[in-house]
């Protein structure tokens, strides 16, 4: 294992912030795995730390295949993690909205730019991401439909679903979008929780990455077989939206199979306990996403139901 | 003449515990509505409060001089009322999103997208939309009118009567298209951003300058017949492309101590400020103007990192 400093942000009041890359094997830049790009992505950091530990053992056993190189970047925002800030606090900016970055730009553009210059050299890129909507998903890997994406390769993660998402204009400054355009096969891997460690989800994400590295011929390691993945898109998902606000009391959770008309949740008046709304599924299918915050505001997407041919 | 004053709720979403997120509009118009309609919006970023004083200044005068109002003025002072209440730029719900990256919104989207869509639709048929912003933390700006590149030919002319100290054509990038002004411009509605500085001087002075520009514009449009200042006759410094802007960044971390250059023309090599290190008693970097130009953005006394914006210069020779 080699440790590289990919970029350093010097600081006045604090120690310098080094962005570390952990490299395994020598040769073609095959795959890079990136953890936290936001200060609250603790689970993403944890999965990467576990992956570094795992690959260290694989390398000792000669399991990194000749001519292949894998790098893991656990976090690019150690400063933000240490002060409990999701964004890069001095600029109040999200680094995952600053790609491809710029070497002579603002601090966040410099971080994004330096990182991107290294990451885009790799054939495959895996980002462990959090999603802005707090909630639980069925384990999946997702990518944006840029015309350069390759959902077939994503099946090698062995997760139940490969979700191809139509990018919106605000996505054009994310790492995943720019990675695809630069020629890297880029994937966002769902890792369960964000602000806390979820052991089961971390284990699942770790196994998925190892499966992918095995499948692509980059490492040799025993791993349990995964799922036969289904490729889904926005058209396969039906969103269930709240018409009321209040306390969200879920009856069904991510992964549950539900029949049309079945109750998913009820929204409770937070003061008198009365039921304001019962949300039911309009289609038969499986709950792909469930919002898991205690509160819900009016007109919020609370569930996504996966239905039709992909089940 | 009697002034019609109508308050309407343009968008409304229930919050979990006994409150609604309401976006309110107050319409000021002569009896019968008059001719033309101008929308004045502010507060999309909750940490920018100078817009309240500007809208107050406009409305106070309309109330004081109803006989001079010849058209409809719609004011939307609090697009992000929750953010304004807690002084937070983003919408302070669980998602903490930037409202000015969610336009034009969608009636079928999230609560935020729904609110943005309602606001956007309510302004679509206006003759002009003024979207008032103020400089963010630790940065001073001149009074600027910023227009979309796709509307530049028309709006650079239209903006003159607002009497800004600087005109700036913003490139139509994806993040700008998702702003209120960008989305309206893309839909063909004349819209511009008024950027003012509340940090450096007395807010009343800055607000007065913007209010007086707004009335000058209303008079030019035939919506107001009272006394106003005259539109500027001379050149207003104008940034037509990104090449006209010189971004001066910091290269050392430390505490930045600025010289006061905002609104002045500097020569190449002139000192903009110094980065200091109190622990070792060193001046780490003297930041120099890399070329001659008008300083229209200026960092104030604060912590800096490599890359922190120190100043922006309009790369022109002094007229």
XYZ file of C-alpha atoms in Angstrom:
630
model
C 0.000 0.000 0.000
C 1.248 3.470 -0.870
C -0.087 6.627 0.686
C -0.299 9.662 -1.576
C -1.150 13.201 -0.595
C -3.474 14.226 -3.435
C -3.928 17.816 -2.325
C -3.194 19.946 0.707
C -5.282 22.825 1.985
C -3.100 24.885 4.305
C -4.816 26.610 7.184
C -4.047 29.501 9.481
C -5.698 28.367 12.686
C -5.552 24.621 12.137
C -3.277 21.870 10.874
C -3.113 21.557 7.117
C -5.766 19.347 5.558
C -4.222 16.585 3.459
C -6.457 14.672 1.084
C -5.055 11.147 1.194
C -5.174 8.457 -1.443
C -4.354 4.839 -0.560
C -2.930 3.013 -3.555
C -2.728 -0.732 -4.105
C -0.890 -2.489 -6.935
C 1.055 -0.966 -9.800
C 0.221 -0.287 -13.393
C -2.926 0.818 -15.189
C -5.034 3.212 -13.134
C -7.966 0.861 -12.953
C -10.387 1.875 -10.233
C -10.719 4.613 -7.638
C -13.178 4.602 -4.756
C -14.092 7.926 -3.153
C -15.767 8.320 0.236
C -16.839 11.567 1.880
C -17.199 14.742 -0.153
C -19.402 16.275 2.545
C -18.613 16.716 6.183
C -21.446 14.539 7.435
C -20.738 11.509 5.241
C -19.507 9.362 8.123
C -20.797 6.089 6.726
C -19.037 6.761 3.422
C -15.790 7.411 5.292
C -16.260 4.223 7.295
C -16.815 2.031 4.235
C -13.634 3.416 2.673
C -11.629 2.842 5.846
C -12.856 -0.751 5.866
C -11.976 -1.088 2.183
C -8.431 0.186 2.755
C -8.013 -2.308 5.576
C -9.394 -5.107 3.380
C -7.240 -4.289 0.338
C -4.146 -4.141 2.533
C -4.699 -7.802 3.395
C -5.488 -8.680 -0.216
C -2.255 -7.047 -1.318
C -0.263 -8.973 1.307
C -1.668 -12.188 -0.136
C -0.694 -11.151 -3.665
C -4.320 -10.590 -4.610
C -3.913 -7.341 -6.549
C -3.553 -8.507 -10.127
C -0.380 -7.576 -12.013
C -0.512 -4.343 -13.986
C -3.581 -3.062 -12.099
C -3.833 -0.236 -9.609
C -6.671 0.610 -7.226
C -6.890 3.775 -5.132
C -9.171 4.611 -2.201
C -9.779 8.216 -1.107
C -11.669 8.046 2.203
C -12.421 11.777 2.464
C -11.734 15.085 0.774
C -13.237 17.135 3.596
C -11.520 16.261 6.846
C -11.810 19.897 7.949
C -15.597 19.871 7.596
C -15.910 16.505 9.361
C -13.985 17.784 12.372
C -16.308 20.770 12.825
C -19.553 18.969 11.998
C -20.325 20.928 8.855
C -21.829 19.247 5.795
C -20.584 22.020 3.509
C -17.137 23.588 3.195
C -17.802 26.107 5.934
C -15.526 29.027 4.923
C -17.396 29.309 1.607
C -20.663 27.655 2.655
C -20.312 25.541 -0.480
C -20.899 21.920 -1.408
C -17.732 20.522 -3.008
C -19.876 18.092 -4.986
C -21.294 21.114 -6.811
C -17.862 22.456 -7.830
C -16.658 19.936 -10.401
C -14.675 19.902 -12.630
C -13.092 22.603 -10.430
C -10.309 25.038 -11.241
C -6.675 25.211 -10.143
C -6.808 29.001 -9.822
C -10.362 29.286 -8.483
C -11.830 29.453 -5.002
C -10.769 26.998 -2.304
C -13.599 24.568 -3.112
C -12.863 24.829 -6.834
C -9.196 24.110 -6.120
C -10.084 21.050 -4.017
C -12.473 19.773 -6.687
C -10.026 20.581 -9.470
C -7.033 18.862 -7.865
C -9.118 15.838 -6.981
C -10.645 15.614 -10.435
C -7.270 15.782 -12.179
C -6.289 12.600 -10.305
C -9.633 10.809 -10.348
C -10.310 11.195 -14.051
C -7.200 9.160 -14.881
C -8.940 6.001 -13.677
C -10.977 3.673 -15.873
C -13.644 3.060 -13.204
C -14.810 5.445 -10.497
C -16.992 4.564 -7.509
C -18.362 7.319 -5.308
C -20.019 6.502 -2.021
C -22.661 9.181 -1.857
C -25.312 10.525 0.399
C -28.495 11.785 -1.173
C -30.052 15.104 -0.306
C -33.373 13.538 0.574
C -32.988 11.756 3.942
C -34.276 8.239 3.691
C -33.666 4.562 3.099
C -33.236 2.992 -0.316
C -33.107 -0.552 -1.576
C -29.388 -1.213 -2.082
C -28.461 -0.021 -5.538
C -25.809 1.562 -7.667
C -26.770 4.582 -9.709
C -25.400 6.574 -12.581
C -26.484 9.464 -14.698
C -27.641 9.041 -18.249
C -24.930 11.040 -20.003
C -24.791 8.926 -23.141
C -21.448 7.592 -21.927
C -22.724 5.519 -19.033
C -22.515 1.745 -19.005
C -25.203 0.110 -16.856
C -24.174 -3.383 -17.923
C -20.849 -3.108 -16.096
C -22.690 -1.894 -12.999
C -24.281 -5.319 -12.685
C -20.920 -6.548 -11.420
C -21.544 -4.858 -8.076
C -24.136 -7.567 -7.572
C -26.664 -5.219 -5.984
C -30.360 -5.771 -6.660
C -30.734 -2.663 -8.806
C -28.814 -0.459 -11.205
C -30.616 2.890 -11.364
C -29.997 5.068 -14.414
C -31.101 8.600 -13.588
C -31.807 11.460 -15.959
C -29.483 14.313 -14.958
C -30.934 17.733 -14.149
C -29.123 20.971 -14.836
C -27.975 21.210 -11.213
C -26.213 17.854 -11.626
C -23.822 19.225 -14.226
C -21.337 20.310 -11.567
C -21.252 16.996 -9.678
C -18.322 14.610 -9.689
C -20.311 11.748 -11.158
C -21.509 13.755 -14.166
C -18.097 15.211 -14.961
C -16.418 11.865 -14.427
C -18.603 10.303 -17.095
C -17.855 13.128 -19.513
C -14.119 12.719 -18.894
C -14.317 9.051 -19.893
C -14.349 7.287 -16.522
C -17.120 4.754 -15.965
C -18.551 6.416 -12.870
C -20.930 4.909 -10.347
C -22.588 6.202 -7.198
C -22.965 3.483 -4.630
C -25.668 3.689 -2.000
C -24.110 3.104 1.391
C -27.094 3.263 3.748
C -26.938 5.932 6.425
C -24.942 9.145 6.234
C -24.394 10.700 9.651
C -24.009 7.465 11.575
C -22.454 4.080 11.006
C -24.783 1.382 9.735
C -22.812 -1.869 9.982
C -25.100 -3.997 7.836
C -25.243 -1.440 5.018
C -21.484 -0.864 5.240
C -20.880 -4.593 4.932
C -23.138 -4.744 1.898
C -21.429 -1.764 0.207
C -18.005 -3.225 0.921
C -18.965 -6.593 -0.565
C -20.390 -4.851 -3.632
C -17.129 -2.982 -4.257
C -15.048 -6.129 -3.777
C -17.336 -7.981 -6.187
C -16.864 -5.223 -8.758
C -13.069 -5.236 -8.351
C -13.092 -9.027 -8.725
C -15.419 -8.913 -11.692
C -13.286 -6.366 -13.488
C -10.206 -8.488 -12.977
C -8.428 -6.061 -10.676
C -8.161 -8.168 -7.533
C -8.522 -11.811 -6.604
C -10.521 -12.367 -3.461
C -13.175 -14.761 -2.318
C -16.555 -13.095 -2.172
C -20.119 -14.271 -1.923
C -22.076 -14.017 -5.175
C -24.353 -11.042 -5.558
C -27.777 -10.469 -7.026
C -28.634 -10.583 -10.687
C -29.173 -6.842 -11.010
C -32.130 -5.231 -12.748
C -31.532 -1.964 -14.588
C -34.206 0.598 -13.738
C -34.873 4.212 -14.676
C -37.041 7.083 -13.486
C -39.932 5.643 -15.522
C -40.047 2.560 -13.284
C -40.579 4.565 -10.100
C -43.863 5.984 -8.844
C -43.574 8.731 -6.239
C -46.042 8.953 -3.372
C -46.357 12.537 -2.152
C -47.762 13.880 1.109
C -50.715 16.254 0.999
C -50.404 17.114 4.680
C -47.624 17.948 7.119
C -46.899 16.535 10.558
C -45.259 13.543 12.190
C -44.542 10.725 9.783
C -45.438 7.320 11.168
C -44.328 4.653 8.714
C -46.128 1.365 8.407
C -44.006 0.005 5.548
C -40.262 0.227 5.066
C -37.790 0.060 2.179
C -37.841 -3.335 0.489
C -41.445 -4.161 1.436
C -43.670 -5.544 -1.291
C -46.932 -3.635 -1.369
C -50.201 -4.107 -3.201
C -52.115 -1.293 -4.819
C -54.175 0.536 -2.203
C -52.143 -0.769 0.741
C -51.357 1.692 3.532
C -47.746 2.912 3.591
C -47.790 5.498 6.360
C -49.957 7.918 8.210
C -49.264 11.533 8.996
C -50.118 12.492 12.538
C -51.047 15.873 13.922
C -48.004 16.585 16.114
C -50.109 18.263 18.800
C -53.251 16.187 19.246
C -52.311 12.828 17.731
C -55.097 12.925 15.153
C -54.515 11.302 11.772
C -54.216 13.951 9.072
C -53.556 11.693 6.128
C -53.108 8.051 5.260
C -50.775 7.490 2.320
C -51.459 4.432 0.177
C -49.580 3.053 -2.771
C -51.209 3.725 -6.142
C -49.430 0.744 -7.708
C -48.375 -2.750 -6.742
C -44.641 -3.039 -6.348
C -41.723 -2.743 -3.972
C -40.741 0.252 -1.860
C -37.506 1.524 -3.404
C -37.242 4.653 -1.257
C -38.764 5.586 2.093
C -38.249 8.980 3.717
C -37.065 8.289 7.245
C -37.170 11.662 9.015
C -39.637 12.130 11.859
C -41.292 15.149 10.225
C -42.863 15.593 6.848
C -43.875 18.851 5.198
C -46.715 19.183 2.772
C -46.083 18.089 -0.793
C -42.992 16.024 -0.063
C -42.006 12.806 -1.808
C -42.291 10.198 0.942
C -42.065 6.928 -0.995
C -40.900 5.694 -4.362
C -42.516 2.472 -5.483
C -40.781 0.279 -8.024
C -43.290 -1.501 -10.177
C -43.748 -3.326 -13.459
C -41.274 -5.375 -15.416
C -38.312 -4.697 -13.166
C -39.663 -6.518 -10.119
C -56.100 59.123 -6.300
C -56.745 55.988 -4.328
C -54.093 53.308 -4.149
C -55.174 49.695 -4.392
C -53.243 47.501 -1.998
C -53.861 43.766 -2.095
C -51.981 41.072 -0.226
C -52.075 37.629 -1.806
C -50.467 34.323 -0.932
C -48.662 33.132 -4.034
C -47.431 29.852 -2.598
C -48.065 28.024 0.636
C -46.847 24.781 2.138
C -47.751 23.345 5.542
C -44.856 22.798 7.936
C -44.940 19.898 10.401
C -45.744 21.845 13.564
C -48.490 24.443 13.240
C -47.118 26.849 10.638
C -47.206 27.436 6.901
C -44.371 28.465 4.619
C -46.138 31.273 2.817
C -44.785 33.406 0.007
C -46.754 36.626 0.069
C -47.117 39.258 -2.567
C -48.420 42.748 -2.010
C -49.800 44.497 -5.068
C -49.786 48.290 -5.330
C -51.766 49.678 -8.236
C -53.981 52.584 -9.179
C -57.703 51.950 -9.486
C -58.156 49.909 -12.665
C -54.628 48.567 -12.593
C -52.981 51.141 -14.855
C -50.447 50.136 -17.459
C -47.615 47.721 -17.047
C -46.421 45.525 -14.187
C -43.102 45.355 -12.359
C -42.264 42.654 -9.800
C -39.735 43.310 -7.044
C -38.573 40.167 -5.262
C -36.063 39.622 -2.484
C -35.163 37.309 0.365
C -34.495 34.179 -1.677
C -31.327 33.886 0.399
C -32.107 34.144 4.085
C -28.831 35.817 4.998
C -29.485 38.804 2.724
C -31.751 41.261 4.502
C -31.059 44.581 2.792
C -33.836 43.809 0.327
C -36.334 44.382 3.161
C -35.188 47.975 3.516
C -35.217 48.514 -0.247
C -38.737 47.157 -0.652
C -39.836 49.214 2.348
C -38.376 52.313 0.701
C -40.217 51.650 -2.554
C -43.525 50.851 -0.898
C -43.363 53.803 1.508
C -43.046 56.190 -1.391
C -45.872 54.543 -3.337
C -48.112 54.932 -0.294
C -47.012 58.536 0.170
C -47.547 59.460 -3.505
C -50.443 57.337 -4.770
C -51.301 59.933 -7.405
C -48.027 59.187 -9.197
C -48.511 55.443 -9.538
C -49.593 54.584 -13.071
C -49.072 50.820 -13.154
C -48.857 47.704 -10.993
C -45.967 47.130 -8.618
C -45.900 43.668 -7.030
C -43.500 43.185 -4.141
C -42.405 39.777 -2.817
C -40.111 40.657 0.097
C -39.809 37.223 1.709
C -39.367 34.366 -0.728
C -37.513 32.297 1.884
C -39.128 33.458 5.149
C -37.766 30.586 7.240
C -34.223 31.348 6.120
C -34.657 35.057 6.768
C -35.915 34.358 10.265
C -32.800 32.415 11.226
C -30.373 34.304 8.984
C -29.545 31.243 6.894
C -28.859 31.397 3.170
C -30.444 28.031 2.399
C -33.980 26.902 3.058
C -33.613 25.612 6.626
C -35.631 22.432 6.310
C -34.055 19.013 6.610
C -32.753 19.235 3.052
C -31.069 22.669 3.368
C -31.226 23.501 -0.308
C -30.473 26.766 -2.076
C -33.821 28.120 -3.239
C -32.066 30.075 -5.973
C -30.973 26.791 -7.558
C -34.487 25.369 -7.749
C -36.188 27.585 -10.351
C -38.318 27.293 -12.419
C -39.422 24.511 -10.099
C -42.152 22.043 -10.847
C -45.755 21.592 -9.747
C -45.048 17.866 -9.409
C -41.754 18.133 -7.554
C -40.813 18.633 -3.931
C -42.331 21.319 -1.708
C -39.454 23.651 -2.598
C -39.844 23.005 -6.317
C -43.587 23.589 -6.000
C -43.076 26.930 -4.260
C -40.496 28.021 -6.814
C -42.828 27.073 -9.632
C -45.712 29.094 -8.171
C -43.471 32.147 -7.715
C -42.047 31.761 -11.213
C -45.507 31.464 -12.816
C -46.774 34.474 -10.875
C -44.033 36.649 -12.399
C -44.018 35.305 -15.956
C -46.217 38.010 -17.496
C -44.471 40.945 -15.786
C -42.871 43.657 -17.901
C -39.843 43.570 -15.631
C -38.710 41.533 -12.623
C -36.142 42.951 -10.210
C -34.510 40.237 -8.089
C -32.711 41.963 -5.213
C -29.678 40.330 -3.600
C -26.976 41.548 -1.267
C -23.359 40.614 -0.884
C -22.592 37.533 1.145
C -20.485 37.336 4.294
C -17.168 39.111 4.225
C -17.630 40.566 0.753
C -18.573 44.071 -0.342
C -20.046 44.803 -3.762
C -20.904 47.897 -5.687
C -24.542 48.490 -6.567
C -24.700 46.229 -9.608
C -27.292 45.240 -12.189
C -26.637 41.704 -13.417
C -28.350 40.425 -16.538
C -28.561 37.143 -18.375
C -26.327 36.759 -21.437
C -29.313 35.668 -23.496
C -31.038 38.999 -22.720
C -27.919 41.163 -22.728
C -28.717 43.222 -25.818
C -32.024 44.397 -24.410
C -31.327 44.375 -20.706
C -28.103 46.358 -20.751
C -30.176 49.221 -22.139
C -33.068 48.576 -19.777
C -30.815 48.454 -16.722
C -29.246 51.879 -17.236
C -32.194 53.738 -15.714
C -31.745 51.757 -12.498
C -28.569 53.848 -12.089
C -26.259 51.005 -11.049
C -22.559 51.550 -10.501
C -21.779 48.499 -12.641
C -23.505 46.421 -15.318
C -22.615 42.730 -15.501
C -23.631 40.171 -18.106
C -23.738 36.742 -16.459
C -23.035 33.679 -18.611
C -26.015 31.349 -18.967
C -24.575 28.365 -17.150
C -26.653 25.609 -15.633
C -26.535 27.028 -12.100
C -27.608 30.486 -13.300
C -30.478 28.993 -15.298
C -31.767 27.505 -12.039
C -31.911 30.942 -10.391
C -35.041 33.095 -10.378
C -33.595 35.613 -12.839
C -32.018 32.935 -15.023
C -35.217 30.896 -15.249
C -37.333 33.967 -16.050
C -34.838 35.125 -18.677
C -34.873 31.666 -20.251
C -38.672 31.896 -20.418
C -38.519 35.294 -22.138
C -39.479 37.506 -19.185
C -37.272 40.552 -18.704
C -35.506 40.044 -15.401
C -32.340 41.209 -13.709
C -30.512 40.912 -10.428
C -29.814 43.993 -8.355
C -26.850 43.331 -6.115
C -26.235 45.760 -3.273
C -23.853 45.843 -0.354
C -25.138 45.963 3.181
C -21.885 45.262 4.973
C -19.696 48.233 4.395
C -21.615 51.431 4.864
C -24.844 52.482 6.530
C -27.540 50.252 5.024
C -29.848 53.245 4.632
C -27.448 54.886 2.174
C -27.159 51.796 0.013
C -30.899 51.155 0.133
C -31.635 54.776 -0.786
C -29.408 54.503 -3.867
C -31.205 51.366 -5.036
C -34.665 52.779 -4.289
C -33.886 55.950 -6.197
C -32.712 53.834 -9.157
C -35.889 51.775 -9.061
C -38.078 54.903 -9.193
C -36.007 56.282 -12.057
C -36.689 53.036 -13.927
C -40.402 53.051 -13.078
C -40.658 56.560 -14.453
C -38.846 55.557 -17.638
C -41.313 52.692 -18.042
C -44.260 55.032 -17.496
C -45.370 53.393 -14.267
C -44.550 56.355 -12.051
C -44.950 60.066 -12.693
C -43.326 61.552 -9.575
C -39.980 63.309 -9.386
C -37.026 61.005 -9.762
C -33.380 61.294 -10.502
C -32.350 61.349 -14.152
C -30.917 58.212 -15.779
C -27.142 58.401 -16.044
C -25.888 59.973 -19.243
C -22.303 58.804 -19.205
C -20.855 55.338 -19.455
C -21.572 52.822 -16.727
C -18.723 50.328 -16.340
C -19.867 47.134 -17.993
C -18.706 43.526 -17.833
C -19.775 41.892 -21.060
C -17.867 38.623 -20.813
C -15.914 36.664 -18.193
C -12.743 38.054 -19.773
C -13.650 41.496 -18.435
C -13.460 40.237 -14.831
C -10.181 39.818 -13.059
C -10.580 37.539 -10.044
C -7.936 38.128 -7.412
C -7.515 35.166 -5.087
C -5.501 34.699 -1.960
C -2.534 32.320 -1.999
C -1.712 32.009 1.706
C -3.902 31.107 4.678
C -4.173 33.717 7.384
C -6.096 36.817 8.341
C -6.821 39.209 5.529
C -6.516 42.931 6.253
C -7.977 44.906 3.357
C -7.238 48.332 2.032
C -10.439 50.139 1.135
C -10.656 50.218 -2.664
C -14.290 49.367 -3.366
C -15.585 51.534 -6.186
C -12.166 52.942 -7.020
C -9.858 52.452 -9.981
C -6.567 50.824 -9.089
C -3.345 50.589 -11.035
C -1.422 47.403 -11.701
C 0.657 46.562 -8.638
C -1.409 48.602 -6.212
C -1.776 46.993 -2.768
C -5.248 45.546 -2.185
C -4.503 44.128 1.258
C -2.219 41.972 3.371
C -2.505 38.442 4.759
C -1.060 38.303 8.262
C -0.022 35.615 10.726
C -0.500 36.755 14.326
C 1.352 33.783 15.849
C 4.629 34.560 14.133
C 4.059 38.241 13.579
C 4.537 37.971 9.840
C 2.893 39.535 6.845
C 2.505 36.396 4.732
C 1.290 37.909 1.501
C 0.795 41.363 0.135
C -2.025 41.064 -2.348
C -1.470 43.285 -5.377
C -3.752 44.277 -8.189
C -2.538 42.151 -11.117
C -3.792 44.725 -13.612
C -5.515 48.089 -13.689
C -9.260 48.111 -13.173
C -12.303 49.067 -11.156
C -12.595 47.235 -7.827
C -16.221 46.156 -7.650
C -15.941 43.298 -5.119
C -13.801 43.446 -2.031
C -13.107 40.979 0.738
C -13.455 42.405 4.232
C -11.368 41.644 7.326
C -11.605 37.857 7.766
C -9.924 34.443 7.759
C -8.744 33.350 4.315
C -7.510 30.217 2.570
C -5.622 29.776 -0.674
C -8.226 30.539 -3.314
C -10.387 32.813 -1.173
C -11.729 35.679 -3.274
C -9.951 38.898 -2.309
C -11.295 41.212 -4.977
C -12.847 41.346 -8.414
C -11.748 43.981 -10.844
C -13.531 45.176 -13.926
C -10.623 44.991 -16.329
C -10.906 48.387 -17.955
C -8.854 51.540 -18.059
C -10.152 54.402 -15.962
C -12.292 56.623 -18.168
